Coordinates of C-alpha atoms and ligand atoms in Angstrom, one line a residue:
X1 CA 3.4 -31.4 31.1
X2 CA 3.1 -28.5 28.5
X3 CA 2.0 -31.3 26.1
X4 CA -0.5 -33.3 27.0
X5 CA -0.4 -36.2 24.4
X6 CA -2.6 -38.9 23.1
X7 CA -2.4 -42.4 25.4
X8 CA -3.1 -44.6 23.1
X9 CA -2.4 -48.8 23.3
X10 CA 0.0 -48.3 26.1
X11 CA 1.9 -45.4 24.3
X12 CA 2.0 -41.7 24.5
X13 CA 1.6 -40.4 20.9
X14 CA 0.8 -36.9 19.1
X15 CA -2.6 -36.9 17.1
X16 CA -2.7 -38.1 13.6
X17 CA -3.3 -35.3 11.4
X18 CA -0.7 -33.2 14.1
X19 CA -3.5 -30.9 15.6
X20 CA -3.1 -29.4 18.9
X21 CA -5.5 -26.6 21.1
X22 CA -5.0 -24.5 23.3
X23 CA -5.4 -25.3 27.5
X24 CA -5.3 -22.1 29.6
X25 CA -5.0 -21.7 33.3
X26 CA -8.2 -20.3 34.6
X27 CA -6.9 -18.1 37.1
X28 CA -5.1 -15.6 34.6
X29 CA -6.2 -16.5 31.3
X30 CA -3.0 -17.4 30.0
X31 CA -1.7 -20.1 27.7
X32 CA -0.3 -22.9 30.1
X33 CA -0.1 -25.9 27.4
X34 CA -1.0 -27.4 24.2
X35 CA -3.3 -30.1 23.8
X36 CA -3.3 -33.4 20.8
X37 CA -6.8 -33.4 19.7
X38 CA -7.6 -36.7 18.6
X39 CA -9.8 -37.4 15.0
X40 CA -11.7 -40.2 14.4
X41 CA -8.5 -41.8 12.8
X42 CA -7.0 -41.8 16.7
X43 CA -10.0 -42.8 18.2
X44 CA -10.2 -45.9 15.7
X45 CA -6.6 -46.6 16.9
X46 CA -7.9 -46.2 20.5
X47 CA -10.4 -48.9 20.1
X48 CA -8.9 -51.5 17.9
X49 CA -6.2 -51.6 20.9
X50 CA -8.7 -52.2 23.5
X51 CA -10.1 -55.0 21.4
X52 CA -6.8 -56.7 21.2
X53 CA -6.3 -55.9 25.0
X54 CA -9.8 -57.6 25.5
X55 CA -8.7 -60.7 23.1
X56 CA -5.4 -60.6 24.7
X57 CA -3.8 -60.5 28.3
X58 CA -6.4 -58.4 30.2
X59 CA -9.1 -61.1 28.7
X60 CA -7.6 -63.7 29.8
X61 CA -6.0 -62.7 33.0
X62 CA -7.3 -64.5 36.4
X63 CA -10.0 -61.6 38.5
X64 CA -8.0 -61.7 41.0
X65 CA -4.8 -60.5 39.5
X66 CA -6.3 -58.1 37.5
X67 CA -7.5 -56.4 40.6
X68 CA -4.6 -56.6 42.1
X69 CA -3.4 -54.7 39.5
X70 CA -6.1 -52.1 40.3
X71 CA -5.4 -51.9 44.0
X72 CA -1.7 -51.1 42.6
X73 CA -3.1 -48.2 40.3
X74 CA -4.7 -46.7 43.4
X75 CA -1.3 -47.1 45.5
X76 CA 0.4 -45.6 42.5
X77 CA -2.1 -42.2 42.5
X78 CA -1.2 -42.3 46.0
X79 CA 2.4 -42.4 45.4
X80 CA 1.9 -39.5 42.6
X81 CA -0.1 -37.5 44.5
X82 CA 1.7 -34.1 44.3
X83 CA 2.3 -34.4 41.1
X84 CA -1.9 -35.0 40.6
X85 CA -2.5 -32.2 42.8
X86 CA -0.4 -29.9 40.8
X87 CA -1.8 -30.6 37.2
X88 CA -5.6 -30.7 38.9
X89 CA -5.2 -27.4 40.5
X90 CA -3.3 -25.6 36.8
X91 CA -6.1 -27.1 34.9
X92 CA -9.1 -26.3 36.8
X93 CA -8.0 -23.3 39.1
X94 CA -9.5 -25.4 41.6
X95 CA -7.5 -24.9 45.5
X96 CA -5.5 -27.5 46.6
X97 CA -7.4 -27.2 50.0
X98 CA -10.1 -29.1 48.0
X99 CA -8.4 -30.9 45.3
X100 CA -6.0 -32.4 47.8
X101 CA -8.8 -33.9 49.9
X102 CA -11.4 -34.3 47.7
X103 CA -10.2 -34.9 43.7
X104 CA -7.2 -36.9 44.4
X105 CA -8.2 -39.3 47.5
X106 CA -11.3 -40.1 45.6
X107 CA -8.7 -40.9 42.2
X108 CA -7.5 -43.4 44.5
X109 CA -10.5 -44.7 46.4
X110 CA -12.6 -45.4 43.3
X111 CA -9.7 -48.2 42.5
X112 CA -9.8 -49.3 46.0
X113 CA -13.1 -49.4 46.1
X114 CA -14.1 -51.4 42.8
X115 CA -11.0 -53.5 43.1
X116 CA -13.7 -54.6 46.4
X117 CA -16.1 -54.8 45.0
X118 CA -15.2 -57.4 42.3
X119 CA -13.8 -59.3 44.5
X120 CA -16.6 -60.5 46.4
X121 CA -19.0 -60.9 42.9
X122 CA -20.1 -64.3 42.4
X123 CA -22.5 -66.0 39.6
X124 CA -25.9 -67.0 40.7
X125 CA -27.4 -70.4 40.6
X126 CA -31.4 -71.2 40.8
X127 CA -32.7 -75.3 40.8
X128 CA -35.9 -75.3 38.9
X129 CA -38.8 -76.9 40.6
X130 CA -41.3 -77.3 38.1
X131 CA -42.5 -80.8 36.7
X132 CA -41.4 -79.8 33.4
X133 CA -37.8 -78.5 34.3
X134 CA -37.1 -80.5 37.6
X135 CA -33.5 -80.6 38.5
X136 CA -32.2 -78.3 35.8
X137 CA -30.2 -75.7 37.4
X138 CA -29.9 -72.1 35.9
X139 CA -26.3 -70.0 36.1
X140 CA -26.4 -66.0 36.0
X141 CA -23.0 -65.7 34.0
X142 CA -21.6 -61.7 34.1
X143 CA -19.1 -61.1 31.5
X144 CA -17.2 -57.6 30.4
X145 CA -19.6 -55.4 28.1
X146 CA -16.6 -55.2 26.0
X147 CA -15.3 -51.5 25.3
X148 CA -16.4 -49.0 27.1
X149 CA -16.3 -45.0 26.0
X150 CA -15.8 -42.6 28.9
X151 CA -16.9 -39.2 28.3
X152 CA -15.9 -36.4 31.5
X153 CA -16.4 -33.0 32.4
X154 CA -14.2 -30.5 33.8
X155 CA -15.5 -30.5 37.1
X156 CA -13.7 -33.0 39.2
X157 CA -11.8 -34.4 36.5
X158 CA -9.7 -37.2 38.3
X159 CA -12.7 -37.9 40.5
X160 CA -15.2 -38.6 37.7
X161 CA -12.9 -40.1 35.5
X162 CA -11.7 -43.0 37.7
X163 CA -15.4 -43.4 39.1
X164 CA -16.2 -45.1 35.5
X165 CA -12.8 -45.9 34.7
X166 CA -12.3 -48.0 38.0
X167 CA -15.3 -50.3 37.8
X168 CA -15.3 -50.9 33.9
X169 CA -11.8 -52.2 34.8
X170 CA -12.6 -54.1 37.5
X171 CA -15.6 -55.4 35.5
X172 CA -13.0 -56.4 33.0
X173 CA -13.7 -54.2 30.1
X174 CA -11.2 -51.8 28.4
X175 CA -11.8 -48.6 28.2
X176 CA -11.6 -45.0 25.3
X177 CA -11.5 -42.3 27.7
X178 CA -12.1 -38.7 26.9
X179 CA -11.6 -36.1 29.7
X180 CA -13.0 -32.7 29.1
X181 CA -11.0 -30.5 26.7
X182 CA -10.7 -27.5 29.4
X183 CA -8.9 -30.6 32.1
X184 CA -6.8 -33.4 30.4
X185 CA -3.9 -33.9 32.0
X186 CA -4.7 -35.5 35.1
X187 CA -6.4 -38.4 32.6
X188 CA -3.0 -38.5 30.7
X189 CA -0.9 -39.0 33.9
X190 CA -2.9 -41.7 35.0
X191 CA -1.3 -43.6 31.8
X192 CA 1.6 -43.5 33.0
X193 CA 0.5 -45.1 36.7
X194 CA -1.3 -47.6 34.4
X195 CA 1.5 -48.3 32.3
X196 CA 3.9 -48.4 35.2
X197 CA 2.1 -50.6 37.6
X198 CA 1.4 -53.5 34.4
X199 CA -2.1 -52.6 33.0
X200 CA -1.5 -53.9 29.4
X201 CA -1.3 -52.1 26.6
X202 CA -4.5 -51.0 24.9
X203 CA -7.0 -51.4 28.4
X204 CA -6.5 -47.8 29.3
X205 CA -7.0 -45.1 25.8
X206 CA -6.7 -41.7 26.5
X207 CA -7.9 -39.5 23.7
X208 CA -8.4 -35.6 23.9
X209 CA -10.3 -33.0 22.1
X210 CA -13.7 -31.5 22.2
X211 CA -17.6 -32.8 21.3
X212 CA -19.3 -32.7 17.8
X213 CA -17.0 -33.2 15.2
X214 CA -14.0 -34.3 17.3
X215 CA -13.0 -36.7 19.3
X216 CA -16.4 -36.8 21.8
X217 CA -18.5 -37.9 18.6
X218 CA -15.9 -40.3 17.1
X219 CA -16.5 -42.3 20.1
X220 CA -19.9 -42.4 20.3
X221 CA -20.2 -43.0 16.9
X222 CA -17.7 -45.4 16.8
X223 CA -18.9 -49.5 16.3
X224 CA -16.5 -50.7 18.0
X225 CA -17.6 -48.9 20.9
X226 CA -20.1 -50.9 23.2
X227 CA -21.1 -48.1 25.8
X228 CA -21.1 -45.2 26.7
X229 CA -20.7 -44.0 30.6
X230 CA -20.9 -39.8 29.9
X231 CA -21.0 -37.2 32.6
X232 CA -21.7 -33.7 31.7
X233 CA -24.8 -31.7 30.5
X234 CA -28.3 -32.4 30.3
X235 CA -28.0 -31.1 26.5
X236 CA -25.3 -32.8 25.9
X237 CA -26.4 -36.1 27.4
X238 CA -29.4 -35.6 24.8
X239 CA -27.1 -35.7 21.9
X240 CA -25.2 -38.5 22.2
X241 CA -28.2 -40.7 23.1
X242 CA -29.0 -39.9 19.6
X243 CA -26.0 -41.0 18.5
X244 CA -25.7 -43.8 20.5
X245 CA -30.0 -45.0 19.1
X246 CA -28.0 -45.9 15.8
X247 CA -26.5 -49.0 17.0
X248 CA -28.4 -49.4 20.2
X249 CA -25.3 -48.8 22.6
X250 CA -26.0 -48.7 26.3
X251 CA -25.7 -45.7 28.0
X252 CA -25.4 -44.4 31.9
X253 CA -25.7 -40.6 32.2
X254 CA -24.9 -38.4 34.7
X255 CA -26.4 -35.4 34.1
X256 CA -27.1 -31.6 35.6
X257 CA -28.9 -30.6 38.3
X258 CA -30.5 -28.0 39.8
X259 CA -30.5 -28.9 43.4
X260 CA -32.9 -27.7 46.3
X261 CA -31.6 -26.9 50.2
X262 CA -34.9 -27.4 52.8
X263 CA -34.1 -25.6 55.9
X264 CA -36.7 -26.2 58.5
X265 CA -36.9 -24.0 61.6
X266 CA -36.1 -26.7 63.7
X267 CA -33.0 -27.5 62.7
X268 CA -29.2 -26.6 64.3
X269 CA -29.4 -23.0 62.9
X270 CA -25.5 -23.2 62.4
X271 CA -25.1 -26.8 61.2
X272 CA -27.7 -25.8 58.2
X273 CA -26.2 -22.4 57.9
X274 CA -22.0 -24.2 57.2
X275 CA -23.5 -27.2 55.4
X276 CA -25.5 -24.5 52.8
X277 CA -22.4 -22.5 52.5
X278 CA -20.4 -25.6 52.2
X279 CA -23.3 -27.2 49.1
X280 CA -23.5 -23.4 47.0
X281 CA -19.9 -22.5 46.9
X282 CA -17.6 -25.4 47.0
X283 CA -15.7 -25.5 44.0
X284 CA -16.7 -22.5 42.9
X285 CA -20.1 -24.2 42.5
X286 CA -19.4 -26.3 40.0
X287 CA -20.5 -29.7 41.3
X288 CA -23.3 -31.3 40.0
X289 CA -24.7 -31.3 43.5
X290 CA -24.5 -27.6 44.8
X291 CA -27.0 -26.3 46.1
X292 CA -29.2 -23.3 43.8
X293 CA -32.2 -23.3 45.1
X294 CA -33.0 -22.6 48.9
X295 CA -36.0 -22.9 50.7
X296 CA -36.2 -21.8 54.2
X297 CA -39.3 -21.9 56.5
X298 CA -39.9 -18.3 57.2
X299 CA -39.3 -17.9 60.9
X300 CA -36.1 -18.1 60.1
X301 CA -35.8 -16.6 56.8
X302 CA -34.3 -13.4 57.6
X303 CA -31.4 -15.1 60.2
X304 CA -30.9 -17.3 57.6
X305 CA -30.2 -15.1 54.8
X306 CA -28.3 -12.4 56.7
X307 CA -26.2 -15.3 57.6
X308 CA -25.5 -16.4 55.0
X309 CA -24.9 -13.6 53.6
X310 CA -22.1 -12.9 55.5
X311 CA -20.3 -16.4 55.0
X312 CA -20.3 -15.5 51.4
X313 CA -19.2 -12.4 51.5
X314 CA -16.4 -13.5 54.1
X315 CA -15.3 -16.1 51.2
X316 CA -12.9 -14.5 49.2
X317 CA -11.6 -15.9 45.9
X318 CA -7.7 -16.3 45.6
X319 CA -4.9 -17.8 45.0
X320 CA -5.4 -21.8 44.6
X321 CA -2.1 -22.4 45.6
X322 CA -2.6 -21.2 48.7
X323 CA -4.1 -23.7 51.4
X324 CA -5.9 -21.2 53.1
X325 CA -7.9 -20.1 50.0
X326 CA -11.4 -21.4 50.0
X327 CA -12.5 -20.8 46.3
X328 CA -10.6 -20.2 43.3
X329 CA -12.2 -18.9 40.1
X330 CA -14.7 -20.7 37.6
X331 CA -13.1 -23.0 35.0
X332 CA -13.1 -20.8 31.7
X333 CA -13.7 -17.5 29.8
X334 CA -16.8 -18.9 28.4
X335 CA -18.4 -20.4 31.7
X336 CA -17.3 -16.9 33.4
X337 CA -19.4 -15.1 30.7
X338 CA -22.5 -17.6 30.9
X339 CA -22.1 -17.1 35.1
X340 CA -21.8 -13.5 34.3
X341 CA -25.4 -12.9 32.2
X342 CA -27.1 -15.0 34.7
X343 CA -25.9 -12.3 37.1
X344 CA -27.0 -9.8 35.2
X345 CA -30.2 -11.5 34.3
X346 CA -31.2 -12.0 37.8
X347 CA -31.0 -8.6 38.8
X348 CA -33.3 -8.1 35.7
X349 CA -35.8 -10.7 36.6
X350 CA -36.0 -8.9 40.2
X351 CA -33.6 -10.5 42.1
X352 CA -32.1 -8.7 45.7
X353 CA -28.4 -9.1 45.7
X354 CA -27.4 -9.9 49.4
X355 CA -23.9 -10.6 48.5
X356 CA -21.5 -11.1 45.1
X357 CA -23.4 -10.2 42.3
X358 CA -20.0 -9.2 40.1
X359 CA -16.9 -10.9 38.3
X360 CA -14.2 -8.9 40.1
X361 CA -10.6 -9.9 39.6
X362 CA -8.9 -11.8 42.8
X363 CA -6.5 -9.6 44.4
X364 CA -3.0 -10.0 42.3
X365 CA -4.6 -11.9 39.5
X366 CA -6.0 -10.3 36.0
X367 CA -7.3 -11.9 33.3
X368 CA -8.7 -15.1 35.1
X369 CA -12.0 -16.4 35.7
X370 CA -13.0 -15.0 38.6
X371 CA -16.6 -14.5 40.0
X372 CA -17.5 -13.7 43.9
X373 CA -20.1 -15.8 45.9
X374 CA -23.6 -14.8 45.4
X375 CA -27.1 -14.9 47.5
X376 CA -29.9 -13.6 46.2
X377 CA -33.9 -13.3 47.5
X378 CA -36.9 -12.2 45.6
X379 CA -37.5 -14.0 42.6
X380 CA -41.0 -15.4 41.4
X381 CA -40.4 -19.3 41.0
X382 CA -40.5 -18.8 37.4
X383 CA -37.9 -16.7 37.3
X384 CA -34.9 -18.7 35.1
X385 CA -32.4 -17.8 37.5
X386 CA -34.4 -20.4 39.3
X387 CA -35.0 -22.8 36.8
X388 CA -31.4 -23.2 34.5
X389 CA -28.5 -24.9 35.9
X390 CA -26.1 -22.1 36.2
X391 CA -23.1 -24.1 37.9
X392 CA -21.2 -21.5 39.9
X393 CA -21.1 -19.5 43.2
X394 CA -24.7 -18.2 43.2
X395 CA -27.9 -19.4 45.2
X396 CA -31.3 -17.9 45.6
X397 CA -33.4 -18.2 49.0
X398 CA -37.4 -18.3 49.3
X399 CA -39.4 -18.5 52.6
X400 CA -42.1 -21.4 52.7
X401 CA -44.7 -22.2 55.3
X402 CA -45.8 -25.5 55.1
X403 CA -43.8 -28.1 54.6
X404 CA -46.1 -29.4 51.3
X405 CA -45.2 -26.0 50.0
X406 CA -41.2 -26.9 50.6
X407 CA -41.8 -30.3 48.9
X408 CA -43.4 -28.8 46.2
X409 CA -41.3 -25.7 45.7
X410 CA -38.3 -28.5 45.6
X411 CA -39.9 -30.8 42.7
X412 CA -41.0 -27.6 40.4
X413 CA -38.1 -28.4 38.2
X414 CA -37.1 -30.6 35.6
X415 CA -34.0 -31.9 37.0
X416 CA -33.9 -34.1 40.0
X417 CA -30.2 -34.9 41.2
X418 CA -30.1 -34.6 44.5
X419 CA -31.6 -32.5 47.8
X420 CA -30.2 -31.3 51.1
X421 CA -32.7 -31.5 53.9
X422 CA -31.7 -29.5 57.5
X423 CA -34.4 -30.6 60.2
X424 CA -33.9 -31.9 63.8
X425 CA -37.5 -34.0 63.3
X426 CA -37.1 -38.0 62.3
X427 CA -40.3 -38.6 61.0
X428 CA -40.2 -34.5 59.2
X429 CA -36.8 -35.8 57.2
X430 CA -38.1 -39.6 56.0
X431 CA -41.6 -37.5 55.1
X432 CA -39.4 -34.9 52.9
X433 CA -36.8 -37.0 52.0
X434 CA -39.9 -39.5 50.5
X435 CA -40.9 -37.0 48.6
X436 CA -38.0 -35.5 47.0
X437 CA -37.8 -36.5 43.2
X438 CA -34.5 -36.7 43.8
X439 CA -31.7 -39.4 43.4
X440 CA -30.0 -38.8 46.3
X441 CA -31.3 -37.0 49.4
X442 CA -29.1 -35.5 52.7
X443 CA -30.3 -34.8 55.8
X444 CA -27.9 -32.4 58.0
X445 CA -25.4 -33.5 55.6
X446 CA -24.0 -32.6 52.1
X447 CA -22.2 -34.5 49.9
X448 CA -21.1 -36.9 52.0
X449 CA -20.5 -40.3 50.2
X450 CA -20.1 -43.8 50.6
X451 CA -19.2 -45.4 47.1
X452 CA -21.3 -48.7 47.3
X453 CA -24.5 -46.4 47.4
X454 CA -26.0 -46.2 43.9
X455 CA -25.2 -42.2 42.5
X456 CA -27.3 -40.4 39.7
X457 CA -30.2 -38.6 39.1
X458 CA -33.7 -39.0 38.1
X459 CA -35.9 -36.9 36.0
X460 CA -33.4 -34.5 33.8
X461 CA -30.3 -35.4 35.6
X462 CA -29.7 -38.7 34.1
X463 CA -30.4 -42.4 32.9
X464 CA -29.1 -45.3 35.9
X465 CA -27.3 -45.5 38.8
X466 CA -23.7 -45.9 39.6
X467 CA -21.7 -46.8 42.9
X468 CA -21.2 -50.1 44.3
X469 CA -22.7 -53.1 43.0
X470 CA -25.0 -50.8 40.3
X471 CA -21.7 -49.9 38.7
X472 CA -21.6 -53.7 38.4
X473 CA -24.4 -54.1 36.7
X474 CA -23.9 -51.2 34.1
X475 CA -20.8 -52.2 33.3
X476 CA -21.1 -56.2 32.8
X477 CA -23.5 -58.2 30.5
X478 CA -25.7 -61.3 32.1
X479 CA -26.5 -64.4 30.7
X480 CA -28.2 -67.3 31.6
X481 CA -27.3 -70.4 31.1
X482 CA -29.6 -73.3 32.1
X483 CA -28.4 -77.3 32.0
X484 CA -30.8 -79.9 32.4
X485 CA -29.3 -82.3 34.3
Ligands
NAD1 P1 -20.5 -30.9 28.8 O1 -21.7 -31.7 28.6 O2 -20.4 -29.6 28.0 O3 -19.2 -31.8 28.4 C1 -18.9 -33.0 29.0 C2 -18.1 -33.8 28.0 O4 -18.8 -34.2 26.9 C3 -16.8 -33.1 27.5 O5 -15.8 -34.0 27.5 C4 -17.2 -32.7 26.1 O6 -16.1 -32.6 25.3 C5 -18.1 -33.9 25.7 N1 -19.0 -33.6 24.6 C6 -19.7 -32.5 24.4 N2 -20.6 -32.7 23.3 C7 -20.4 -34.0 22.9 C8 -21.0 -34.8 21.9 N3 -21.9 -34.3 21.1 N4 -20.6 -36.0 21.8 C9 -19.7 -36.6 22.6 N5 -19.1 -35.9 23.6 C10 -19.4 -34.6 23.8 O7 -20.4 -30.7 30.3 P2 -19.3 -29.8 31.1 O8 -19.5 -28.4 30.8 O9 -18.0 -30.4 30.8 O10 -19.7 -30.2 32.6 C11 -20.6 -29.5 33.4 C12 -21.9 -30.2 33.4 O11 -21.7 -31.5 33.9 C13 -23.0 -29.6 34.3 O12 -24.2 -29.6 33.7 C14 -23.0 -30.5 35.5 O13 -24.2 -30.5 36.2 C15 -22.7 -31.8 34.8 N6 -22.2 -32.8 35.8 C16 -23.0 -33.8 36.3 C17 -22.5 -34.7 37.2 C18 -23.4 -35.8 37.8 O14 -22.9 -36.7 38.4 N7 -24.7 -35.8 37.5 C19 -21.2 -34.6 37.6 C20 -20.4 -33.6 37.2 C21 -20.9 -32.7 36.2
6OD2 O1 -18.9 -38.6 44.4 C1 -19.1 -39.1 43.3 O2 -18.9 -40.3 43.1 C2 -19.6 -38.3 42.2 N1 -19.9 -39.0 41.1 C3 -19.7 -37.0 42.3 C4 -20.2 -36.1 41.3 C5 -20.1 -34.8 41.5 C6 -20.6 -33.9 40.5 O3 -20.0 -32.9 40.1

């Protein structure tokens, strides 16, 4: 795919007025492909399609075929899978030690798993019991919003894409997708399984380009358009609930995060010591969930740090290709350079390097992205090295004493995503986990998901939940319809 086209009404297509951009593989630097960026004329072709669709067959096709038809869309990313794995891992640098078991499963699952879900939903019914209303019974309907607009980032492309895209389908709505202008070809493959398996025409839009003044606005601006389901930045998710005020559209945001470890010095020393390593440098740390901020209780501080330390020293960026590599390099020139000033800047602000620290070319590669694992100690909490989402390899570790000083070192931040929490005590990890202004707390665990448990963030990191049944309810409207009998 050195094209990566429009998908638009169940046809690949160039963009309107013919523009194209760059997409450049992240370990090198180089040109890889060219891209269709989509105008507003696209994006108006987008959704007048997935009205028809809406009208038309996918409206009016029985639930249970239509997730049928979803079940097939997950058996076909499974039958694809190399061919995912491949365009994931040239888009994003990513390895395919984690892309294939992480990215692509979960571009599967999330169809599985909706396709589920649906099939078990059912109206409600309540018999009044009043003397005014006696015997009238009431009927919860749920019908399709109508169209929603997916807006991704680069992260996990397939992953986040289909974790919208899945239960808006399943809900019965059609969907205007745009994937993240540095990762769109997994998004545009993903037609083809839709087009090859019987979606109809015009449920599944695919439109690429960037933000403001492209194809990210024309969608939210866009009247036709009756939500909007955005991952990405805090800043970002800011500006298109402005846009999205003028005609009231609904909105679910996933947003950033800036996401505490508490290590307690009762916990399993190595457990806590893999699972931290695991949380700040998967991915290159560019998960909404890695870990930034760690707080250890200062028995253990020192053990702690040297340890991990050494893990990320002993993590070595390379090749993505091959399976033994454990990080590959961030996902552009620009993100390198904002990782690259916050390295500078913590040194500045006071910081200790323990390990990393620089943007050293992997071995064989120039040009790329690269960036080696960081730790540092020593910063005041006000530091902003402590306080800004940096999304890459690089953590910071304070000692605490108490464990009201952890909880409170942990909320002294405007985001509130998620937490780790590594402590062999019951009662300690209900305590901490309590009272974590977080929206999703692990204990002696990272990242480790079930997908019917609701998934955002509270405070800066976003607006609802998503994941099982709260997916549901985001993505279909209620009404109720009472009958006097
Ligand atoms: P981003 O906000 O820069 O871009 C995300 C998407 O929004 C892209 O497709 C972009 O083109 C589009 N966009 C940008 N401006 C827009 C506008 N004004 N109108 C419409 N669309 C617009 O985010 P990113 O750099 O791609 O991703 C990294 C960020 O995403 C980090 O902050 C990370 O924490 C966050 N993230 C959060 C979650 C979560 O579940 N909470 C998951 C993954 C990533
Ligand atoms: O696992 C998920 O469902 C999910 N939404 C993960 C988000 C990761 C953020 O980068």
């Amino acid at each position: 795919m050195d094209r990566v086209q429009l998908f638009i009404d169940g046809a690949f297509r160039d963009a309107a007025m013919g523009r194209t951009f760059p997409l450049y593989d992240p370990t090198r630097g180089v040109e890889v492909a060219r891209v269709c960026e989509a105008g507003a004329a696209d994006v108006d072709l987008a959704v007048q399609a997935a009205r028809r669709a809406l009208s038309g067959p996918w409206g009016q096709m029985p639930v249970a075929q239509r997730l049928q038809l979803l079940r097939a869309v997950a058996d076909g990313v499974d039958a694809r899978r190399d061919e995912f794995l491949a365009l994931e891992v040239r888009d994003t640098g990513k390895p395919v030690s984690f892309a294939g078991t992480v990215d692509i499963p979960r571009g599967a699952a999330n169809f599985r798993i909706f396709a589920d879900m649906l099939a078990g939903q059912h109206d409600e019914a309540y018999h009044q019991d009043t003397a005014d209303g006696r015997g009238a019974v009431h009927i919860t309907q749920r019908s399709p919003l109508g169209v929603v607009g997916v807006i991704c980032p680069w992260n996990l492309p397939l992953l986040l894409m289909t974790w919208k895209v899945a239960p808006a389908l399943a809900a019965g709505n059609a969907v205007v997708v745009k994937p993240s202008e540095e990762t769109p070809s997994t998004a545009t493959l993903l037609g083809e399984v839709m087009r090859d398996v019987g979606i109809p025409d015009g449920v599944y839009n695919v439109v690429h380009g960037f933000g403001p003044g492209s194809a990210g606005e024309a969608i939210v601006q866009h009247p036709g358009v009756d939500a909007i389901t955005f991952t990405g930045e805090s800043a970002t998710g800011r500006a298109i609930m402005a846009a999205c005020a003028t005609d009231l559209k609904r909105v679910s945001f996933e947003l950033g995060g800036k996401n505490p470890a508490l290590v307690f010095a009762d916990c399993d020393l190595d457990a806590a010591v893999a699972g931290t390593v695991r949380s700040a440098f998967s991915n290159c740390g560019q998960i909404c969930l890695c870990t930034e901020r760690i707080y250890v209780e200062r028995a253990i501080f020192e053990a702690f740090v040297a340890r991990l330390a050494a893990a990320a020293r002993a993590l070595v960026p390379g090749d993505p290709l091959d399976p033994a590599t454990g990080m590959g390099p961030l996902i552009s020139r620009v993100h390198r350079d904002k990782v690259a000033r916050y390295l500078k800047l913590a040194v500045a602000e006071g910081a200790v390097v323990h390990a990393g620290g620089t943007v050293d070319d992997a071995a064989g590669f120039t040009g790329g992205y690269w960036v080696q694992p960081t730790v540092w100690t020593g910063l005041d909490h006000s530091a902003r090295v402590l306080r800004e989402e940096i999304f890459g390899p690089v953590c910071h570790v304070m000692p605490f004493d108490t464990e009201a000083e952890a909880v409170a070192l942990a909320n002294d931040t405007e985001y509130g995503l998620c937490a780790a929490v590594w402590t062999r005590d019951v009662g300690r990890a209900h305590r901490v986990a309590g009272a974590i202004d977080a929206g999703m707390v692990w204990v002696n665990t990272w990242f480790l998901r079930d997908l019917r448990t609701p998934f955002g963030g509270m405070k800066a990191s976003g607006i609802g939940r998503e994941g099982g049944h709260y997916s549901t309810e985001f993505y279909t409207e209620l009404k109720n319809v009472c009958i006097k009998l």
